[in-house]
Short mmCIF file of C-alpha atoms in Angstrom, two decimals:
data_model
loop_
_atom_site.label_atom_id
_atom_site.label_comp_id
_atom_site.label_asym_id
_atom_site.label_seq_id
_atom_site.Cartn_x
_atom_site.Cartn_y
_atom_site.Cartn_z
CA UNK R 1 47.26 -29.00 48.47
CA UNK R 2 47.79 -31.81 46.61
CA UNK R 3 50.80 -32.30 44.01
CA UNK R 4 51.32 -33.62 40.25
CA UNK R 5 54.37 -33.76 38.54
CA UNK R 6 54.90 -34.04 35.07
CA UNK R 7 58.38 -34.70 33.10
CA UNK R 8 58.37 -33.96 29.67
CA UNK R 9 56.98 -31.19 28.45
CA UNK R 10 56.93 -30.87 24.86
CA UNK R 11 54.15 -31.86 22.72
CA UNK R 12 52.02 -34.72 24.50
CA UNK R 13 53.60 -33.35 27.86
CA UNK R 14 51.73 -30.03 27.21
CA UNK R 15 48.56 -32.08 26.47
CA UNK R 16 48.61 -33.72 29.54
CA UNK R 17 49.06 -30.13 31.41
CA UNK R 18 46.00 -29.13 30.02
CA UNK R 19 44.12 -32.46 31.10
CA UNK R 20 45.74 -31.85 34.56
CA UNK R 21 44.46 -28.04 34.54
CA UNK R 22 41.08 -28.87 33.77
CA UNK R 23 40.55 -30.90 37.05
CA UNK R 24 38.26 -28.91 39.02
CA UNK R 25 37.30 -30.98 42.15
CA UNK R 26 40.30 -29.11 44.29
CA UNK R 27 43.15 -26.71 43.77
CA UNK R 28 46.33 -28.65 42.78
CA UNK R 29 50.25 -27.57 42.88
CA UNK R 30 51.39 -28.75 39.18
CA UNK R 31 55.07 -29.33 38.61
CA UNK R 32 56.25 -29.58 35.17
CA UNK R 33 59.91 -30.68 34.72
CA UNK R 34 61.79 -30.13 31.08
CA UNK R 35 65.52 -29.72 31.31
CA UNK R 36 64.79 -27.50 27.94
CA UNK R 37 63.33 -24.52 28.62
CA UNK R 38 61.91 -24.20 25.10
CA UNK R 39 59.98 -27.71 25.80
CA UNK R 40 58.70 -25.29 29.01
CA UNK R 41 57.53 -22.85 26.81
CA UNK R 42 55.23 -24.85 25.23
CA UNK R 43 53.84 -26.09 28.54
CA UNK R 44 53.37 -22.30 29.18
CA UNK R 45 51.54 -21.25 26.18
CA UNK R 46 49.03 -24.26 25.87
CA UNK R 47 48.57 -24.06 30.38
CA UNK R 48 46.96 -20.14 28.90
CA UNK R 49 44.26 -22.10 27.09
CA UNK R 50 42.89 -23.52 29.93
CA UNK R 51 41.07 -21.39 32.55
CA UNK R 52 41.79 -23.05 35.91
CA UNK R 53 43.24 -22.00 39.46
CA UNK R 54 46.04 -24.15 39.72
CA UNK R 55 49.34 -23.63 40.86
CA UNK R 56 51.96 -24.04 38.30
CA UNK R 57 55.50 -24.21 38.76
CA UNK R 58 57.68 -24.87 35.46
CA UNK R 59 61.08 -26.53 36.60
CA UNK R 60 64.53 -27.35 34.51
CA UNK R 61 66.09 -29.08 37.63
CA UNK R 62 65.28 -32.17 39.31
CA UNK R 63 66.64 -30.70 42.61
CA UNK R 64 63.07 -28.81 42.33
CA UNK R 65 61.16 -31.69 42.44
CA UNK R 66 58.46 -31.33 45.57
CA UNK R 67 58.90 -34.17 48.27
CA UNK R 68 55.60 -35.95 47.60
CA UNK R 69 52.86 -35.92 45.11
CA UNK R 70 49.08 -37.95 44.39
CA UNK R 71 50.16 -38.28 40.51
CA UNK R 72 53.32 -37.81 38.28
CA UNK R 73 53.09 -38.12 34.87
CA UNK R 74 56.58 -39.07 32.95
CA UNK R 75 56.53 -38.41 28.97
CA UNK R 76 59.91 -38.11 27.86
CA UNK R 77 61.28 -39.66 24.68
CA UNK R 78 61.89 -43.53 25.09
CA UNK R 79 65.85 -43.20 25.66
CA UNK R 80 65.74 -41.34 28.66
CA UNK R 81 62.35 -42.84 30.45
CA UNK R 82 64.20 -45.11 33.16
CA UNK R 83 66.83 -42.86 34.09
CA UNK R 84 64.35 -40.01 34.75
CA UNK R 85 62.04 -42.02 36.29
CA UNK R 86 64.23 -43.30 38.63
CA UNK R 87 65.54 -40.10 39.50
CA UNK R 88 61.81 -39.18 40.23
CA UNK R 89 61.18 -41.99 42.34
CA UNK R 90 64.22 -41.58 44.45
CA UNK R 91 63.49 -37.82 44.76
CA UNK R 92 59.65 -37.97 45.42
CA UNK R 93 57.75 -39.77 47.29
CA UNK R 94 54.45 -41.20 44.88
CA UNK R 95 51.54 -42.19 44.50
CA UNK R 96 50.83 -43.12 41.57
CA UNK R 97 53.16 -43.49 38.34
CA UNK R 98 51.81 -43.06 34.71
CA UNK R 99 54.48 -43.72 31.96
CA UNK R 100 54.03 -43.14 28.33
CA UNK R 101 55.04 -45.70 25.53
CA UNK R 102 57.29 -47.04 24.46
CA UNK R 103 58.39 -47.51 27.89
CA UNK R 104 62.24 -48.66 27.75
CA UNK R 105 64.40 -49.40 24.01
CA UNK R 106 66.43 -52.17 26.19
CA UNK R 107 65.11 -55.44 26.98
CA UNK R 108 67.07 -55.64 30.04
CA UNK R 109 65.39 -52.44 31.78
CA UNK R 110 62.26 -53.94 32.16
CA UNK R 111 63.28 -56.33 34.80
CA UNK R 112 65.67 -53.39 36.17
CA UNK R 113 62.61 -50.84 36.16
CA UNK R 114 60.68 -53.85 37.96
CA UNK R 115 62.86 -54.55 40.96
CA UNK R 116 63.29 -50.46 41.33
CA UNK R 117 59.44 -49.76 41.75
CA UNK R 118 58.89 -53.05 43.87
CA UNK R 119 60.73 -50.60 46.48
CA UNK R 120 57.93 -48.34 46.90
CA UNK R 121 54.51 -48.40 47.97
CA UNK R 122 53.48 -47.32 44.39
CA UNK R 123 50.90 -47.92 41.46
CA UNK R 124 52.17 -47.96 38.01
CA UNK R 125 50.02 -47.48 35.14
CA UNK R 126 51.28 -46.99 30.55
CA UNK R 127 48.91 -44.92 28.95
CA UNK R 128 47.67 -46.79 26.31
CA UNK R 129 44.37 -45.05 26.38
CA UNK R 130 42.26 -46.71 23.74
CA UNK R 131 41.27 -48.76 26.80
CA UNK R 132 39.25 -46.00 27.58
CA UNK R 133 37.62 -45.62 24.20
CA UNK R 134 33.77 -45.91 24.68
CA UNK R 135 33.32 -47.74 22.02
CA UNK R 136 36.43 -50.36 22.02
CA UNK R 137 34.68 -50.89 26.20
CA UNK R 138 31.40 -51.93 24.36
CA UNK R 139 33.04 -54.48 21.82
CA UNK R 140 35.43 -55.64 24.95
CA UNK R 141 32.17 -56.33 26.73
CA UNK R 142 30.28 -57.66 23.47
CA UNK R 143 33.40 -60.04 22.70
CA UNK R 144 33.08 -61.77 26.32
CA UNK R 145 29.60 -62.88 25.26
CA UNK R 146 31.10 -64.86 22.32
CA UNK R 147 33.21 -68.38 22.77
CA UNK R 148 35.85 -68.66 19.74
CA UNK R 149 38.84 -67.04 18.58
CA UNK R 150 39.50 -63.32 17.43
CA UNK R 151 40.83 -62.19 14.64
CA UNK R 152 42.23 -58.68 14.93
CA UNK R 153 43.77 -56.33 11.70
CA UNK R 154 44.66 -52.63 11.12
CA UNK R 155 45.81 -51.58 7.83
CA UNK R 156 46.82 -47.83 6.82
CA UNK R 157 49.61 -45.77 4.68
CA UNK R 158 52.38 -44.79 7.35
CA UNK R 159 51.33 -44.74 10.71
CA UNK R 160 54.30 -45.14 11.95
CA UNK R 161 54.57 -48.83 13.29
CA UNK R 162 57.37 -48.88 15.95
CA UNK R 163 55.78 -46.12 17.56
CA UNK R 164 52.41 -46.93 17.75
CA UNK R 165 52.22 -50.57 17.06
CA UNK R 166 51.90 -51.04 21.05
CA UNK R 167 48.80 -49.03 21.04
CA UNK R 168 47.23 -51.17 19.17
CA UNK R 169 48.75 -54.18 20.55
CA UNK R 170 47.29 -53.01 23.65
CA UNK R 171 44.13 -52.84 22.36
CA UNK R 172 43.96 -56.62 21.21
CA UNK R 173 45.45 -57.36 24.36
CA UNK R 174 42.31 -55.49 26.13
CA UNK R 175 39.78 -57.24 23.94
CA UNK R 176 41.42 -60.31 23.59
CA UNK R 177 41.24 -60.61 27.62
CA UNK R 178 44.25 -62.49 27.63
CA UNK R 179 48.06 -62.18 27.38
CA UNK R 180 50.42 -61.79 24.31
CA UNK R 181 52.31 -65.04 23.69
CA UNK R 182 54.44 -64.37 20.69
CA UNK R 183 55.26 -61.83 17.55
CA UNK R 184 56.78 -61.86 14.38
CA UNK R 185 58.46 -59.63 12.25
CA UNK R 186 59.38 -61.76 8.77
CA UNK R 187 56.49 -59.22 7.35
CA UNK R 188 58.53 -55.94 8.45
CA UNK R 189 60.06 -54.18 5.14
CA UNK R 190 63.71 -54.54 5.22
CA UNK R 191 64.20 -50.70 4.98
CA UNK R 192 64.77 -48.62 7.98
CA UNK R 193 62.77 -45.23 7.82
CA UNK R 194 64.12 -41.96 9.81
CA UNK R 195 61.64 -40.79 11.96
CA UNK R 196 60.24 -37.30 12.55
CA UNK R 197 62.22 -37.40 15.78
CA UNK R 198 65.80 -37.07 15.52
CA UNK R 199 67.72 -39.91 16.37
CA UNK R 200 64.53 -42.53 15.87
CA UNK R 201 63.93 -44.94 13.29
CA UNK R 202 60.47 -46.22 12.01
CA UNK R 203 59.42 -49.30 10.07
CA UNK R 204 56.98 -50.29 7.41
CA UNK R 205 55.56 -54.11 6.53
CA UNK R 206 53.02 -56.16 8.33
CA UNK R 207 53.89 -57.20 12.25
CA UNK R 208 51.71 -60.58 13.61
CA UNK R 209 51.11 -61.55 16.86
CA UNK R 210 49.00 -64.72 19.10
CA UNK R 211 47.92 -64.79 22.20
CA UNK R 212 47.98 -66.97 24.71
CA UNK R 213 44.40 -67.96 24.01
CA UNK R 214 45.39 -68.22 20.46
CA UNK R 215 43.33 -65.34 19.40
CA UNK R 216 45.85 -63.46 16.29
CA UNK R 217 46.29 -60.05 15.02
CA UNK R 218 47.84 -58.15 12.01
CA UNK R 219 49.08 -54.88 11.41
CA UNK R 220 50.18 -53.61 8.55
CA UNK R 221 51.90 -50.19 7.15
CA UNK R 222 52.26 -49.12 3.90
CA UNK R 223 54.76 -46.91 2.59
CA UNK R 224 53.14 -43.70 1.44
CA UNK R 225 51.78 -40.09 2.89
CA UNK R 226 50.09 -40.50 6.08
CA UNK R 227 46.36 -42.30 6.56
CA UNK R 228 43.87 -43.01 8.64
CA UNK R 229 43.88 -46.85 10.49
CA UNK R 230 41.57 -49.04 9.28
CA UNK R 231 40.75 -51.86 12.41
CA UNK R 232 38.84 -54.85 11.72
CA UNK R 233 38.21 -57.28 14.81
CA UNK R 234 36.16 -60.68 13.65
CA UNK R 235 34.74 -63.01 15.78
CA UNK R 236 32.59 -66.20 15.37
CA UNK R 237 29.26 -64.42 13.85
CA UNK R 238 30.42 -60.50 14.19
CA UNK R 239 32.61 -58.23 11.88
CA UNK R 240 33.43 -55.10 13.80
CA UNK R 241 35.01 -52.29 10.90
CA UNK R 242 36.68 -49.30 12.40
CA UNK R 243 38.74 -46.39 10.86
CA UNK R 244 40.42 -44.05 13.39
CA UNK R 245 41.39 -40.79 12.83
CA UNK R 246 37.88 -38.20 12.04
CA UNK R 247 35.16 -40.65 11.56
CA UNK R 248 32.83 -40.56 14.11
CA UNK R 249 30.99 -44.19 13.88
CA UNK R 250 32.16 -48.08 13.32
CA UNK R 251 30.16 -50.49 11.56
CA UNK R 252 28.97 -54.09 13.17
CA UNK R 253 27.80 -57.02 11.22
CA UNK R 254 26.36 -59.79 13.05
CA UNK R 255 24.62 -63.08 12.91
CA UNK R 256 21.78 -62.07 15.09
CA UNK R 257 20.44 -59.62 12.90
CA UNK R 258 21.65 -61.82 9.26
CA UNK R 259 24.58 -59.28 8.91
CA UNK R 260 23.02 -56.47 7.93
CA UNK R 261 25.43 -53.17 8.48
CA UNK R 262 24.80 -51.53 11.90
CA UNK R 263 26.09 -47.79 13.11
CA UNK R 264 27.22 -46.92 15.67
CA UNK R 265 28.73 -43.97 17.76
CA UNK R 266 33.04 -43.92 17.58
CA UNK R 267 34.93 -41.20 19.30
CA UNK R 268 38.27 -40.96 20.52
CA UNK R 269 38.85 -38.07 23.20
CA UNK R 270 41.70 -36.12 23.05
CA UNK R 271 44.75 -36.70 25.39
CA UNK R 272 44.11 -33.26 27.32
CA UNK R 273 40.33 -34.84 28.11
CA UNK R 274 41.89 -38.45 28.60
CA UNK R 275 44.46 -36.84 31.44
CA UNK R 276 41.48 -34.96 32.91
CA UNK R 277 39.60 -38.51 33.37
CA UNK R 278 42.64 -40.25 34.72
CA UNK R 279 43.68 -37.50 37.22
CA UNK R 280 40.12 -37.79 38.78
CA UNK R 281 40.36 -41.38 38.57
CA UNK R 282 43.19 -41.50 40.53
CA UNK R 283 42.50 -38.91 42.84
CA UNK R 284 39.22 -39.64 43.82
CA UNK R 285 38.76 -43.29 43.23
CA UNK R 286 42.78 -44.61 43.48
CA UNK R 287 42.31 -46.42 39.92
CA UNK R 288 41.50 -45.98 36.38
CA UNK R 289 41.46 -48.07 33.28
CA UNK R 290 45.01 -48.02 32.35
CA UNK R 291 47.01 -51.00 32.24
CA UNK R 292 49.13 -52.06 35.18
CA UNK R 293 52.90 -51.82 34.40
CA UNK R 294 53.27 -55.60 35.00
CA UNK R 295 50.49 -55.67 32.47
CA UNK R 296 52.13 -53.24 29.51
CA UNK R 297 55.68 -54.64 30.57
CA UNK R 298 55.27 -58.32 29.02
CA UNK R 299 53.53 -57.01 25.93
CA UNK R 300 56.62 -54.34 26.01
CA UNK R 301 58.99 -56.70 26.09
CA UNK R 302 58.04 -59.49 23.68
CA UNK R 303 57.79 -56.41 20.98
CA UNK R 304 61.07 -54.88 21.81
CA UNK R 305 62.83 -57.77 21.80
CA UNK R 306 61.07 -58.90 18.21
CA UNK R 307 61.73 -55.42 16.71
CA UNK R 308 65.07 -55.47 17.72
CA UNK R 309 65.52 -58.32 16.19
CA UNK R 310 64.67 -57.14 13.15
CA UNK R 311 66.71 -54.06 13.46
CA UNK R 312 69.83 -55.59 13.57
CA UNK R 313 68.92 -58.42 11.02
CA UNK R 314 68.33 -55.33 8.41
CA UNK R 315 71.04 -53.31 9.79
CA UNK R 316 73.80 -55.37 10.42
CA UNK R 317 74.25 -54.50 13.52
CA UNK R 318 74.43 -56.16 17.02
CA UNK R 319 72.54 -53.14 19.40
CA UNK R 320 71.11 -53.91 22.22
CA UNK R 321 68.61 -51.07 21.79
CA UNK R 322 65.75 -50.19 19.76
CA UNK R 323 65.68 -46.73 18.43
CA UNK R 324 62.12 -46.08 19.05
CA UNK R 325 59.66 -44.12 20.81
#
């Protein structure tokens, strides 16, 4: 029988129990790992929505890991990832490593987290799932066709952009087909924001970014209650408009057909159907569309290191953290 671990299990940790449970090629043995055992409790209660024949086992101590496993799945807060992940890594023998965002709050554990996992036969994917997005894999494929530069945007009231701003970064990185060069935060309000989580800060203002290919991107936050994203991505002779969060289509002007409005099909799966899809993708083809960690690392970085920047700039401090996650 094969084995999954996953650390973390509070609110996405849950989800990705679900998307675990739901693989139905084989019977798996499913370890979930929270040093909290109200975090476990959650894990619990959503694992009784899903019918499956798994085995579960709901640990508090790393002593419990198993020895080896096909798949772990790490989704602690940001403070703690590269501690517990080591600890995993030195306790189990993997497979394959998926990490959530943001990976590490200190620039220096990148390159520490880097020589660590070049000690294992391992593969190490971030899940920045909009990579896996139907429709954003049509536009990746459509933008290929077209020579130029992209222009990339997202604009919405309070989406909280330290947390998610790699998403989408990732996103333009996927599109984009090339690297992220550089990013600036002069647009970034100078008002820190507590976050929902305790101990977390968040920021609003307008981040920018190039590429290496030059291609550029803005995102912007407005203070306010909570909206939908609205994603534009322009290239030479096509407008693609997208708004995220309950619409179920995007609109696409082009030159080919004199920019009259086109519409098409937009859905976003949830993360307990995303997990699903990776787990088999791993398990039964060794892959899946997930960036590399070398890949989500130097996007990672350059970010941390710019928001951090900007932390200390506002808060008159010297950290060598950013209180993200």
């Amino acid at each position: 029988m094969k084995n999954i671990v996953i650390v973390g299990s509070g609110q996405l940790g849950s989800r990705h129990l679900q998307g675990v449970l739901k693989y139905n090629k084989e019977k798996l043995a499913v370890y979930v790992m929270d040093p909290s055992q109200d975090a476990l409790e959650v894990s619990k209660e959503r694992a009784t929505e899903v019918d499956h024949n798994h085995e579960l086992h709901f640990i508090t101590n790393i002593q419990n890991y198993p020895k080896e496993a096909e798949v772990a799945i790490v989704a602690t807060n940001s403070n703690v990832r590269e501690m517990v992940t080591i600890d995993l890594l030195q306790r189990t023998k993997l497979k394959n490593l998926i990490l959530e965002k943001v990976l590490f709050q200190e620039y220096e554990a990148y390159d520490r987290f880097t020589n660590e996992i070049s000690k294992y036969e391992i593969k190490v994917f971030v899940n920045h799932p909009r990579r896996l997005t139907p429709a954003y894999l049509e536009i990746a494929d459509q933008i290929k066709q077209i020579k130029g530069r992209n222009y990339f945007s997202i604009v919405g009231e309070f989406w909280d952009l330290g947390c998610n701003s790699l998403h989408m970064i990732d996103l333009f990185v996927f599109l984009s087909n090339s690297k992220l060069k550089s990013i600036n935060t002069d647009g970034v309000d100078n008002t820190i924001i507590q976050s929902k989580r305790k101990g977390y800060v968040e920021f609003t203002g307008t981040i920018t970014g190039i590429m290496e290919n030059n291609d550029s991107f803005a995102l912007s936050s407005f203070p306010g209650e909570r909206g939908p994203l609205t994603l534009q991505i322009a290239t030479t002779g096509n407008r693609w408009f997208i708004q995220e969060g309950g619409t179920k289509a995007f609109l696409h002007l082009g030159v080919e057909n004199k920019y009259a409005v086109a519409q098409h099909d937009f859905f976003q799966e949830f993360q307990s159907n995303l997990t699903t899809q990776i787990t088999n993708d791993l398990l039964e083809n060794k892959e899946c569309g997930l960036p590399s960690y070398e890949q989500a690392a130097h996007t990672h970085k350059i970010f941390i290191e710019a928001l951090l920047k900007k932390y200390n700039a506002i808060t008159n401090l010297n950290e060598t953290k950013c209180p993200i996650t």
